[in-house]
Short mmCIF file of C-alpha atoms in Angstrom, two decimals:
data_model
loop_
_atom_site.label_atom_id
_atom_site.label_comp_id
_atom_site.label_asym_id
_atom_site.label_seq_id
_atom_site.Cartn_x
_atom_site.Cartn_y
_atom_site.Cartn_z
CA UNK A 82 128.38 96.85 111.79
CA UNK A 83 130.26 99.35 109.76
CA UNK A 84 128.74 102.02 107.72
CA UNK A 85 130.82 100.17 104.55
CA UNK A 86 129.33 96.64 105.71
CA UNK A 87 125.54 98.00 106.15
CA UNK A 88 125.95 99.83 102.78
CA UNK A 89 126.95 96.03 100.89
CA UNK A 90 124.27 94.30 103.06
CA UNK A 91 121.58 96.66 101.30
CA UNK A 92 123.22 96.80 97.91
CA UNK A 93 123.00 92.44 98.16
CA UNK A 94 120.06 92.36 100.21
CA UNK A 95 117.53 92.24 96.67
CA UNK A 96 119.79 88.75 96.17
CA UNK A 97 119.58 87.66 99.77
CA UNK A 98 115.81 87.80 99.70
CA UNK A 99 114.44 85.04 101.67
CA UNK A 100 112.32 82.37 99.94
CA UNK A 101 108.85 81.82 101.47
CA UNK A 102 107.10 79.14 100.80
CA UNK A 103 103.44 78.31 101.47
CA UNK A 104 102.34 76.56 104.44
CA UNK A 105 100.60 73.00 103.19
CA UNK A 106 97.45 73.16 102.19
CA UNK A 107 94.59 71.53 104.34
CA UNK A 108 91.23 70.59 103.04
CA UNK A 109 88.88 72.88 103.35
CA UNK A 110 88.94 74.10 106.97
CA UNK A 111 91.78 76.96 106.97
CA UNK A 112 91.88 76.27 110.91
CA UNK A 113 93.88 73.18 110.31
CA UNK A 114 96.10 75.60 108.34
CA UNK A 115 96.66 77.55 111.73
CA UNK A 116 96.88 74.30 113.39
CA UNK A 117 99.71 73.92 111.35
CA UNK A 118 100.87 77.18 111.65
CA UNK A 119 100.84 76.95 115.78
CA UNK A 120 102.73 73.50 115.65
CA UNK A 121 105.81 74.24 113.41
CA UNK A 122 106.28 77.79 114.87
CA UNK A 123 108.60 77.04 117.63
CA UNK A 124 110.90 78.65 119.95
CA UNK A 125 114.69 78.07 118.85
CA UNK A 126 116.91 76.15 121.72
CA UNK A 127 120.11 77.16 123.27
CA UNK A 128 122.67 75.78 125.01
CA UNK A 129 122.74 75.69 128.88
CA UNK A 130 125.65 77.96 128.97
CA UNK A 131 125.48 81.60 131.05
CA UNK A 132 126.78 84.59 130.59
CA UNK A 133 126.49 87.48 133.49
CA UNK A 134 126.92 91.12 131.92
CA UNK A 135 128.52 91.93 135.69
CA UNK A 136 131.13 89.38 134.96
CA UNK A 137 132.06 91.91 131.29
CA UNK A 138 131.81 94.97 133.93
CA UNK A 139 127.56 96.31 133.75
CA UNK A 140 126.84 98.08 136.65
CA UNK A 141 123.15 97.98 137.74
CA UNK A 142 123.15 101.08 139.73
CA UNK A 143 121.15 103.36 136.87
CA UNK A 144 124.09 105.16 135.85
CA UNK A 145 127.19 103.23 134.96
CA UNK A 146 126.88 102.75 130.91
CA UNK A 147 126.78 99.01 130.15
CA UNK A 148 126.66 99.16 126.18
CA UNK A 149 130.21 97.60 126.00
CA UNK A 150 129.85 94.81 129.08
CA UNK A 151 126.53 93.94 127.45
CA UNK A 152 128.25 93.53 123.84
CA UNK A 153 131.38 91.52 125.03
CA UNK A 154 129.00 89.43 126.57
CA UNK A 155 126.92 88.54 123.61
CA UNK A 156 130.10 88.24 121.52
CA UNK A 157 131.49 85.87 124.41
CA UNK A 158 128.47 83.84 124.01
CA UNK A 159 128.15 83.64 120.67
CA UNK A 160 132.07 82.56 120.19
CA UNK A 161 131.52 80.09 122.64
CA UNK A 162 128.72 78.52 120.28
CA UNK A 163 125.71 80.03 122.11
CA UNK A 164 123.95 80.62 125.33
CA UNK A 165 122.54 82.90 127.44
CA UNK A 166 123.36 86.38 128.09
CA UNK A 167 122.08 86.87 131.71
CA UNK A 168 120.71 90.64 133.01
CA UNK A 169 120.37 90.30 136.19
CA UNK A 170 118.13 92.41 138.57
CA UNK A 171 119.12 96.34 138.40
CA UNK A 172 119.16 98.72 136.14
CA UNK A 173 121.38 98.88 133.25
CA UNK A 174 121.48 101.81 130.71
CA UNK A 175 122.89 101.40 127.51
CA UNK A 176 122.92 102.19 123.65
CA UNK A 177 122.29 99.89 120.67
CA UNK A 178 122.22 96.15 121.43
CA UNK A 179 122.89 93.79 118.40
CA UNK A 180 122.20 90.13 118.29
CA UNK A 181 124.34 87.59 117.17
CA UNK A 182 123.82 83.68 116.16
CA UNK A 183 122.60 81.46 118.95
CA UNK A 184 122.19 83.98 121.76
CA UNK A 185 119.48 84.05 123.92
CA UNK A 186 119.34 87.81 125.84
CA UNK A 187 117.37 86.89 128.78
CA UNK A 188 116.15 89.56 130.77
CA UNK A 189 115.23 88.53 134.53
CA UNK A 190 112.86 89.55 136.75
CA UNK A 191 113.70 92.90 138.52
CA UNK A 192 115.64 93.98 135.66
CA UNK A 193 115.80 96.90 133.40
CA UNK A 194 117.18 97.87 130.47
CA UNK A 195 117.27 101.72 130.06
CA UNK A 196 118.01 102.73 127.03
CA UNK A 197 119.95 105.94 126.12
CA UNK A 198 118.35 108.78 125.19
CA UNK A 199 121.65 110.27 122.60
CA UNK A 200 120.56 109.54 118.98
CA UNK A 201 124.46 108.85 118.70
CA UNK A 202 124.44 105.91 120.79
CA UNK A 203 122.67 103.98 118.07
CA UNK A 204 125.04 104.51 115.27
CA UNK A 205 126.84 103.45 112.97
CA UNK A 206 123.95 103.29 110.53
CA UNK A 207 122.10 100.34 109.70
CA UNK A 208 119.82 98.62 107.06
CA UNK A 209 116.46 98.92 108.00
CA UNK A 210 113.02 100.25 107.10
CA UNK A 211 111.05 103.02 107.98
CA UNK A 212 107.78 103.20 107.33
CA UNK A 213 108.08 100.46 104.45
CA UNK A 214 110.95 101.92 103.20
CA UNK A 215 114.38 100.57 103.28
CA UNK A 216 117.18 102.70 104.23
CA UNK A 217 120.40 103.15 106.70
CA UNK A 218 119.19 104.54 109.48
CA UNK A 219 119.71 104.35 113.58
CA UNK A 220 120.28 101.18 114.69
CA UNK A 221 116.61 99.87 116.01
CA UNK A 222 117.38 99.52 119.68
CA UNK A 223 117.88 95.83 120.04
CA UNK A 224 118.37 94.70 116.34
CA UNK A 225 119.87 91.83 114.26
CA UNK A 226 120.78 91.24 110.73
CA UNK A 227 120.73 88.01 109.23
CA UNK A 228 121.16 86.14 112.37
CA UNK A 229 119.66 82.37 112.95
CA UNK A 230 118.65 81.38 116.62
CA UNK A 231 118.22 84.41 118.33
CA UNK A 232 116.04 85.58 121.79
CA UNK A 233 114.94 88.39 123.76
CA UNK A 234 113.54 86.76 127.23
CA UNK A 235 112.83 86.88 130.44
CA UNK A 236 110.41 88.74 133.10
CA UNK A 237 112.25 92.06 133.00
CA UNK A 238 111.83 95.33 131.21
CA UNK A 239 112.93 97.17 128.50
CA UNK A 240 112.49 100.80 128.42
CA UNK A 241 112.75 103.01 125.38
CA UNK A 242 112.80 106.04 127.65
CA UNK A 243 110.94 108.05 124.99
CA UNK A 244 108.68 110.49 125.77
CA UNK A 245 107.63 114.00 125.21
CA UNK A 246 111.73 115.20 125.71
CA UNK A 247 113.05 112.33 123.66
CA UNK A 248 112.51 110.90 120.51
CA UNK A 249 108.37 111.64 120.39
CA UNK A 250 108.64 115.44 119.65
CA UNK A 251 110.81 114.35 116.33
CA UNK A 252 106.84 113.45 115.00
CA UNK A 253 106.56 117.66 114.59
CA UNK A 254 103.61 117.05 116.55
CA UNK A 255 102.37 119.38 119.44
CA UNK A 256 100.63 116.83 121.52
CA UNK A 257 104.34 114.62 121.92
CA UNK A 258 106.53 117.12 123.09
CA UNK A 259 107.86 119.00 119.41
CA UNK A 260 107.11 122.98 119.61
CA UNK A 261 107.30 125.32 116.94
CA UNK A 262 110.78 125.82 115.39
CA UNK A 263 112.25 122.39 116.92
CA UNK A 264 113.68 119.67 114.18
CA UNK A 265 111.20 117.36 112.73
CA UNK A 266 110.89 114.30 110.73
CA UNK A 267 109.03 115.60 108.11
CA UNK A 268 111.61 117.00 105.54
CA UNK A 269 113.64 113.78 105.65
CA UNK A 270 110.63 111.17 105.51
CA UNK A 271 109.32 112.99 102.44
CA UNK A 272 112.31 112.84 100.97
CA UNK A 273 113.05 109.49 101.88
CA UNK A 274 109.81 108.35 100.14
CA UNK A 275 110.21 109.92 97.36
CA UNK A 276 113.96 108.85 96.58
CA UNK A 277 112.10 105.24 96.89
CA UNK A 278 109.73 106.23 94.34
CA UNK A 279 112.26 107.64 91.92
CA UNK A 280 114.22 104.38 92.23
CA UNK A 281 117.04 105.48 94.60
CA UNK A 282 118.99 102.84 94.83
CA UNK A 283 118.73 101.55 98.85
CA UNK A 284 122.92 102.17 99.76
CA UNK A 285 122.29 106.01 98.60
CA UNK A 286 119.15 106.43 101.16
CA UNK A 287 121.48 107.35 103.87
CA UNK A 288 119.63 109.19 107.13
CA UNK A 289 120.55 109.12 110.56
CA UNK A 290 121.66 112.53 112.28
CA UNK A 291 120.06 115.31 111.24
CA UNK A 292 117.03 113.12 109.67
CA UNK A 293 114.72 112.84 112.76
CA UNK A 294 113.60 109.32 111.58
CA UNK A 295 113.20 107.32 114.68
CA UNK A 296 114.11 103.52 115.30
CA UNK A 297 111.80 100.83 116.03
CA UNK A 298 112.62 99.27 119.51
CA UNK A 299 113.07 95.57 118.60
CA UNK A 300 114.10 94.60 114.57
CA UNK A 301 114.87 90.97 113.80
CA UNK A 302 115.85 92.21 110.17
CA UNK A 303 116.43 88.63 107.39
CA UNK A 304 116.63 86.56 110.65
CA UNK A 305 114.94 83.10 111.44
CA UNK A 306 113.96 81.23 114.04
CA UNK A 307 113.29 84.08 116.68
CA UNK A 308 111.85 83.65 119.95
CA UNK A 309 110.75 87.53 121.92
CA UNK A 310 109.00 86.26 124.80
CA UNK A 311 107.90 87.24 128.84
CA UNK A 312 109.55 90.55 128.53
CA UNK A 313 107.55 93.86 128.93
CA UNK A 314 108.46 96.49 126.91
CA UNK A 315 107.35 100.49 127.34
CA UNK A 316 108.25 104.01 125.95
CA UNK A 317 109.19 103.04 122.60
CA UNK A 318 110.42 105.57 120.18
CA UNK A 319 108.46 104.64 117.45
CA UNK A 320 107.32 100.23 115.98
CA UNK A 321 107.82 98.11 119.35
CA UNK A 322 108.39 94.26 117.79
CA UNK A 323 109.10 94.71 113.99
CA UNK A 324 110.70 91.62 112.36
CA UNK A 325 111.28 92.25 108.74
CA UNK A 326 112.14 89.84 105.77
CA UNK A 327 112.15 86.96 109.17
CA UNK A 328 110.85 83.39 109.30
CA UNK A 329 109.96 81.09 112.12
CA UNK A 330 109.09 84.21 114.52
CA UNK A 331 107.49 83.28 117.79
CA UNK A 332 106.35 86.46 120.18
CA UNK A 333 104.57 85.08 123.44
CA UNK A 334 103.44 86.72 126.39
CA UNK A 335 104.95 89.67 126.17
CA UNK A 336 103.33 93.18 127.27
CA UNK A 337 103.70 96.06 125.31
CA UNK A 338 102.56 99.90 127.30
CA UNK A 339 103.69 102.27 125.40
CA UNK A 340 101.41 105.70 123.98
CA UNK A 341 103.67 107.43 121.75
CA UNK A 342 103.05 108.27 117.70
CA UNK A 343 103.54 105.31 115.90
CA UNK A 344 103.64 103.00 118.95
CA UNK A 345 102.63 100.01 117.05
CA UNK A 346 102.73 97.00 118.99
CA UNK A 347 103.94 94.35 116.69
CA UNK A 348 104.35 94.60 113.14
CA UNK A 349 105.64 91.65 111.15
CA UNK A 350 106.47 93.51 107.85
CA UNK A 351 107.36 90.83 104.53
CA UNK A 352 107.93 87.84 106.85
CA UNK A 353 106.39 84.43 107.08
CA UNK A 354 105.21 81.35 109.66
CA UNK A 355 105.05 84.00 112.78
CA UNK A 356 103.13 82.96 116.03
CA UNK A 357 101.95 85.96 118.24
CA UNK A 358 100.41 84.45 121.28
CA UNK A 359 99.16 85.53 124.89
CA UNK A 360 100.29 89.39 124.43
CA UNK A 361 98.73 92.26 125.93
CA UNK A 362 99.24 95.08 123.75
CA UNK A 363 98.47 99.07 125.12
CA UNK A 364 99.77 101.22 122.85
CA UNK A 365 99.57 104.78 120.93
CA UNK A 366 98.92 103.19 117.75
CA UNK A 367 97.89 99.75 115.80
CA UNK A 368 98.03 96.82 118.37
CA UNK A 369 99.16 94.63 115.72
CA UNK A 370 99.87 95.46 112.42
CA UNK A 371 100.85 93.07 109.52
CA UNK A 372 102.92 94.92 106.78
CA UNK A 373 104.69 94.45 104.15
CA UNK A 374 106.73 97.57 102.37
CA UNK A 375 105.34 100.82 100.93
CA UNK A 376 104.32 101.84 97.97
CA UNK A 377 106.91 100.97 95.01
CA UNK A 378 109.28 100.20 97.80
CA UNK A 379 107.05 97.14 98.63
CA UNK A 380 106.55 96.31 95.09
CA UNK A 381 110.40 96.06 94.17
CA UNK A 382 111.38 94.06 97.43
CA UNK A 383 107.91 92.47 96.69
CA UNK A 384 107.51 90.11 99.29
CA UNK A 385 104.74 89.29 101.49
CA UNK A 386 103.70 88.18 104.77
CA UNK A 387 101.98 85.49 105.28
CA UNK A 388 101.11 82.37 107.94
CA UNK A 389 100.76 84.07 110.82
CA UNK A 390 98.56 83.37 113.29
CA UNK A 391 97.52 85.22 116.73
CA UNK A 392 96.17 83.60 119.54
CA UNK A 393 95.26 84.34 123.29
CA UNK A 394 95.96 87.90 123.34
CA UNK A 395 94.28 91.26 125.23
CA UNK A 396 94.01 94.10 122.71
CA UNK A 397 93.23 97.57 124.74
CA UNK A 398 94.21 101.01 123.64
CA UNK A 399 95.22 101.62 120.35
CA UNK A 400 93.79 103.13 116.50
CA UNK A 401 93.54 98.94 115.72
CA UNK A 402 93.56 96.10 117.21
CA UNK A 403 94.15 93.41 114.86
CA UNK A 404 95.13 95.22 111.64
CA UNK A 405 96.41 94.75 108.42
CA UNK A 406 98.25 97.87 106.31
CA UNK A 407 98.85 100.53 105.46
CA UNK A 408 102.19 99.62 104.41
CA UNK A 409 100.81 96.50 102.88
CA UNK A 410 102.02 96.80 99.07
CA UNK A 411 103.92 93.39 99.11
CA UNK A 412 101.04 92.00 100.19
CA UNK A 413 99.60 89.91 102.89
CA UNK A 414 98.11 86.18 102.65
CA UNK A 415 96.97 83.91 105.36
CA UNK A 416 95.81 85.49 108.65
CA UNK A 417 94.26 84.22 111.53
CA UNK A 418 93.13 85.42 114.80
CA UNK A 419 91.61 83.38 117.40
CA UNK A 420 90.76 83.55 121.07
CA UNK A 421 91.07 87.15 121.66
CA UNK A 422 89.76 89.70 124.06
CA UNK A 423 89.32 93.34 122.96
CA UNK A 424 87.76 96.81 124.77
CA UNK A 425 88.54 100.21 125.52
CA UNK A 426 87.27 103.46 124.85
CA UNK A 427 90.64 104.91 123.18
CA UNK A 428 90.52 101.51 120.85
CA UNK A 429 89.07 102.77 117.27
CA UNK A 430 88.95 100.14 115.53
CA UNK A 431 88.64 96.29 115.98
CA UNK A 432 89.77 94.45 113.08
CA UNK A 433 91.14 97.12 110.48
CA UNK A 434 92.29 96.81 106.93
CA UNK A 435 93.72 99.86 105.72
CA UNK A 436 95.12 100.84 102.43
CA UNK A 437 94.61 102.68 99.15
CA UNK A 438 95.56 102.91 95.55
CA UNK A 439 99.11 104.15 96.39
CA UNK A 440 99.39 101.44 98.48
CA UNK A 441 98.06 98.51 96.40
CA UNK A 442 99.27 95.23 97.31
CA UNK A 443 96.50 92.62 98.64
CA UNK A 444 94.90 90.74 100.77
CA UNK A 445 94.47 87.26 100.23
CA UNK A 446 92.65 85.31 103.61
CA UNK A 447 92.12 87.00 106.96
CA UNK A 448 90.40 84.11 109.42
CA UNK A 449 89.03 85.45 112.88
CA UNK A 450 86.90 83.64 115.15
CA UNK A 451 86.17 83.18 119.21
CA UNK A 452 86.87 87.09 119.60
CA UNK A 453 85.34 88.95 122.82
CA UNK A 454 84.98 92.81 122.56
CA UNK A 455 83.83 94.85 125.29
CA UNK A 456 83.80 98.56 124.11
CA UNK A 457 85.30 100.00 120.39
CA UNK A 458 85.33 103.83 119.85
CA UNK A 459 84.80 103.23 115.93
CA UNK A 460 83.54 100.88 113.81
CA UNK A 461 84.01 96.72 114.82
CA UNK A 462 84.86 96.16 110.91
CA UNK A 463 86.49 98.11 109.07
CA UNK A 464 87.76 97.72 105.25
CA UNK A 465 89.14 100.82 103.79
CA UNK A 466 90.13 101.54 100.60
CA UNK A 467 90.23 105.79 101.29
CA UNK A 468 92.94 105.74 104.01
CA UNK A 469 95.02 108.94 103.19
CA UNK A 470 95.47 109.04 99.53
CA UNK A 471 92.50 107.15 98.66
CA UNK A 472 91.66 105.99 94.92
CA UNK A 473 93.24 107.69 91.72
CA UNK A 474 96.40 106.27 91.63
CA UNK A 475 97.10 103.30 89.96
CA UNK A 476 97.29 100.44 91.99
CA UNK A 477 94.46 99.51 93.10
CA UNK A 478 94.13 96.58 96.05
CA UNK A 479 92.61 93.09 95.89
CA UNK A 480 90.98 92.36 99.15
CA UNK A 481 89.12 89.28 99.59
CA UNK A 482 88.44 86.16 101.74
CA UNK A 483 87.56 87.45 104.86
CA UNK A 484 85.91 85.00 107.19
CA UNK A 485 84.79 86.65 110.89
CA UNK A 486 83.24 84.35 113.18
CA UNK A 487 81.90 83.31 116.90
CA UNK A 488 82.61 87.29 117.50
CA UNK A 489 80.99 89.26 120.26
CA UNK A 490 80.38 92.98 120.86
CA UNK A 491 79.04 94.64 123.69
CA UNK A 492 79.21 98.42 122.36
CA UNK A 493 80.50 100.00 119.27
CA UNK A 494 79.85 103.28 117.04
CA UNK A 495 79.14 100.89 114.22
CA UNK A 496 78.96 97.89 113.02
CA UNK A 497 80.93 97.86 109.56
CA UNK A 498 82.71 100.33 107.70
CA UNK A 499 83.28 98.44 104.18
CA UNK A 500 84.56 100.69 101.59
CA UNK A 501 85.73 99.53 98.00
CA UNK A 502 86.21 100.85 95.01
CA UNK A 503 83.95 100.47 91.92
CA UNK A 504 86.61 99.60 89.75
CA UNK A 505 88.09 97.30 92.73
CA UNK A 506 85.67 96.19 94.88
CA UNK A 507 86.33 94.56 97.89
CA UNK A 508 85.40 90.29 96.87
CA UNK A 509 83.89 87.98 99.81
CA UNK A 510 83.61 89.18 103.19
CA UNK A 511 81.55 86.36 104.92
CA UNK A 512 80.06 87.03 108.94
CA UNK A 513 78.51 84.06 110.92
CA UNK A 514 77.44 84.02 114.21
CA UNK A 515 78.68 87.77 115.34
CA UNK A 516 76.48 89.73 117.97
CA UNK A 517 77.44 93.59 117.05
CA UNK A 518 75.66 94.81 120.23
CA UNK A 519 74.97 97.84 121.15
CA UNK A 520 75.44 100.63 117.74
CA UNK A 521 74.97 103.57 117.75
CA UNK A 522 75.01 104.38 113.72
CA UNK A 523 74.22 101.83 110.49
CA UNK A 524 77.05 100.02 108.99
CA UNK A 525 78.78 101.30 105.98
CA UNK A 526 78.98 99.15 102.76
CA UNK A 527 79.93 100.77 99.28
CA UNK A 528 81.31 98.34 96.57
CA UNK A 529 81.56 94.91 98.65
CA UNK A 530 81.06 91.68 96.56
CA UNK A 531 79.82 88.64 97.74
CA UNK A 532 78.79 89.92 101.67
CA UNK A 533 77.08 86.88 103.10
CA UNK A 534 75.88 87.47 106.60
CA UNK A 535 74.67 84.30 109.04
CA UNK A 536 73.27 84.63 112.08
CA UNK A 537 74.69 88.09 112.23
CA UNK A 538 72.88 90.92 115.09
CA UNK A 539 73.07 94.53 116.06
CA UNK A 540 70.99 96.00 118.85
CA UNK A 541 69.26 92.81 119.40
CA UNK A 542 67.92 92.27 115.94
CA UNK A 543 69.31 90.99 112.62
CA UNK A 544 71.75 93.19 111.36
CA UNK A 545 69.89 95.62 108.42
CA UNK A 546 72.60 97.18 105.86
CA UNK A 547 71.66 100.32 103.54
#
């Protein structure tokens, strides 16, 4: 994509904005809304038709660069009306990979994609967020825009090759690599956010070299029907799996290792009817993390996410497990979580809402039940209306409808940490059958509405809140 071309798709893309719909209503069970949920999300299909990246010229020897073989053989399949792009056992180094239509990159056992290092290898620029904020920016490193049947599978890997001598130390922080008088993101992602603030228009937000704003690994940007599944992916630069402004996204056992700053693990930001199933997620940051734009970024693209369910997956390191926010000021409706397995010592948080009155936005049903955690650092629960800016601001969130069930713990700092406003408080937080375990400290609750607790323990006796 051409600087020119990225530049129109973000002047058009407040037009292009897809239309989400609600999932149909059930009665009054909202598991027979994930039901539904689990049943229409679906894997797209592709023709039988393979394409080897040998037969366009990659080399799996670690060295040779593969960037063009690999794109004439996604263009080759694509032309031919879709397929499978085949890398084969090896290891095959290359820059930005872009999607097309109906292409399937499957990535097969023993392989490797290693992915270069050289900011420059991911230009030209193109449209993408950062934080919540649209921009053009690097190219994520395997990215699409507005693209309809597309695929990342297979049993191999794909390796960011980030670390403390590439990409991490552009956090400005001492613990990734960045020493004194190195470049930094800072500069640029405070001025990014504030041209977003003062209305910038999106095709003047232009970053790239000399910005220090690094890509997320894996972007399905205004694409539907996307299937990410077997692969395992480690040393990210910054957001692993980030599909933005997507529909009909289905990301199955798949294993994300990767410790970085901001090494999210997923992070479906303003899209709809996603399925996240069977993942084991290791990371330097939020496990999972459903956003959905920043601040009055969010608010003018102004679309949520919503119908997404999680299922079957092992949460271990990372600040939050299953999280919602911060970048949440879009909104988020219709969560569940089901048949999960938490514990570590480096995991905070278990379920974490996070957000302010900068960010706004709300939070309209979160559903979890059958959860099994072993060890959390921090509190099991944890609603917070003070993360970073805290209240003062404006726009205050709506959080309600949160319905935690069937959940074990076996040790935990605390219980809850349940912080409203008292001009916004948090409305209907409901707990039945949940075994806190072992606590150390009492649970938090300031400004919480409608708490109804059933059958709900901490160190062997019913739970007692101040």
């Amino acid at each position: 994509m051409s600087r020119r071309d990225a530049m129109r798709a973000m002047t058009l893309s407040a037009l292009a904005a897809p239309v989400l719909t609600s999932a149909p209503a059930s009665a009054d069970d909202p598991w027979r809304r994930a039901d539904h949920i689990a049943a229409r999300v679906r894997g797209p299909k592709f023709p039988r038709r393979r394409f080897d990246i040998r037969d366009f010229g990659a080399v799996g020897d670690g060295v040779t660069d593969c960037t063009a073989a690999i794109r004439s053989a996604i263009r080759a399949c694509h032309e031919a009306g879709g397929g499978h792009v085949d890398v084969p056992e090896g290891r095959f180094p290359t820059g930005a990979i872009h999607l097309l239509s109906n292409v399937d990159l499957h990535v097969g056992a023993g392989a490797r994609l290693l992915f270069c290092t050289d900011p420059k290898a991911y230009l030209p620029l193109v449209p993408t967020r950062f934080e919540g904020v649209e921009l053009l920016n690097y190219s994520p490193l395997i990215y699409a825009y507005g693209r309809r049947d597309i695929a990342v599978t297979g049993s191999g890997v794909l390796d960011g090759q980030a670390g403390n001598d590439h990409w991490w130390p552009w956090k400005g922080s001492g613990g990734y690599g960045w020493e004194p008088g190195e470049p930094h993101q800072a500069e640029a992602r405070a001025a990014l956010f504030a041209q977003a603030e003062q209305g910038v228009p999106v095709e003047q937000r232009v970053y790239g070299e000399g910005g220090y704003l690094r890509p997320s690994f894996i972007q399905p940007y205004r694409c539907r029907n996307v299937l990410i599944e077997g692969v395992t992916v480690v040393n990210s630069p910054m957001w692993e799996i980030h599909p933005v402004l997507s529909q009909n996204v289905l990301v199955q056992n798949v294993t994300v290792d990767t410790h970085g700053p901001n090494n999210d693990g997923c992070n479906p930001e303003s899209s709809r009817m996603v399925v996240i199933r069977d993942c084991t997620f290791d990371t330097g940051d939020d496990c999972i993390a459903i956003k959905s734009g920043r601040n009055a970024d969010g608010r003018r693209v102004n679309v949520p996410s919503e119908h997404i369910l999680v299922e079957g997956c092992t949460f271990r390191d990372g600040h939050g497990g299953m999280t919602i926010g911060s970048e949440m000021s879009g909104g988020v409706r219709e969560v569940f979580i089901r048949d999960c397995a938490m514990s570590s010592p480096n995991l905070d948080i278990a379920l974490r809402f996070k957000t302010n009155s900068v960010r706004g936005g709300f939070i309209e049903g979160f559903y979890a039940r059958d959860i099994e955690i072993g060890q959390v650092g921090g509190s099991v629960i944890d609603i917070n209306f003070y993360y970073e800016e805290g209240p003062g601001h404006g726009f205050n969130p709506a959080v309600g409808t949160i319905d935690v069930r069937d959940m074990t713990v076996v040790t935990a700092k605390r219980p809850l940490n349940l912080r409203g406003y008292a001009d916004a408080p948090i409305r209907g937080v409901t707990l039945s059958d949940v075994d806190f375990g072992a606590t150390a400290t009492p649970g938090v609750v300031e400004h919480v509405e409608n708490l109804v607790l059933k059958n709900v323990l901490a160190n062997g006796e019913p739970l007692i809140l101040p």
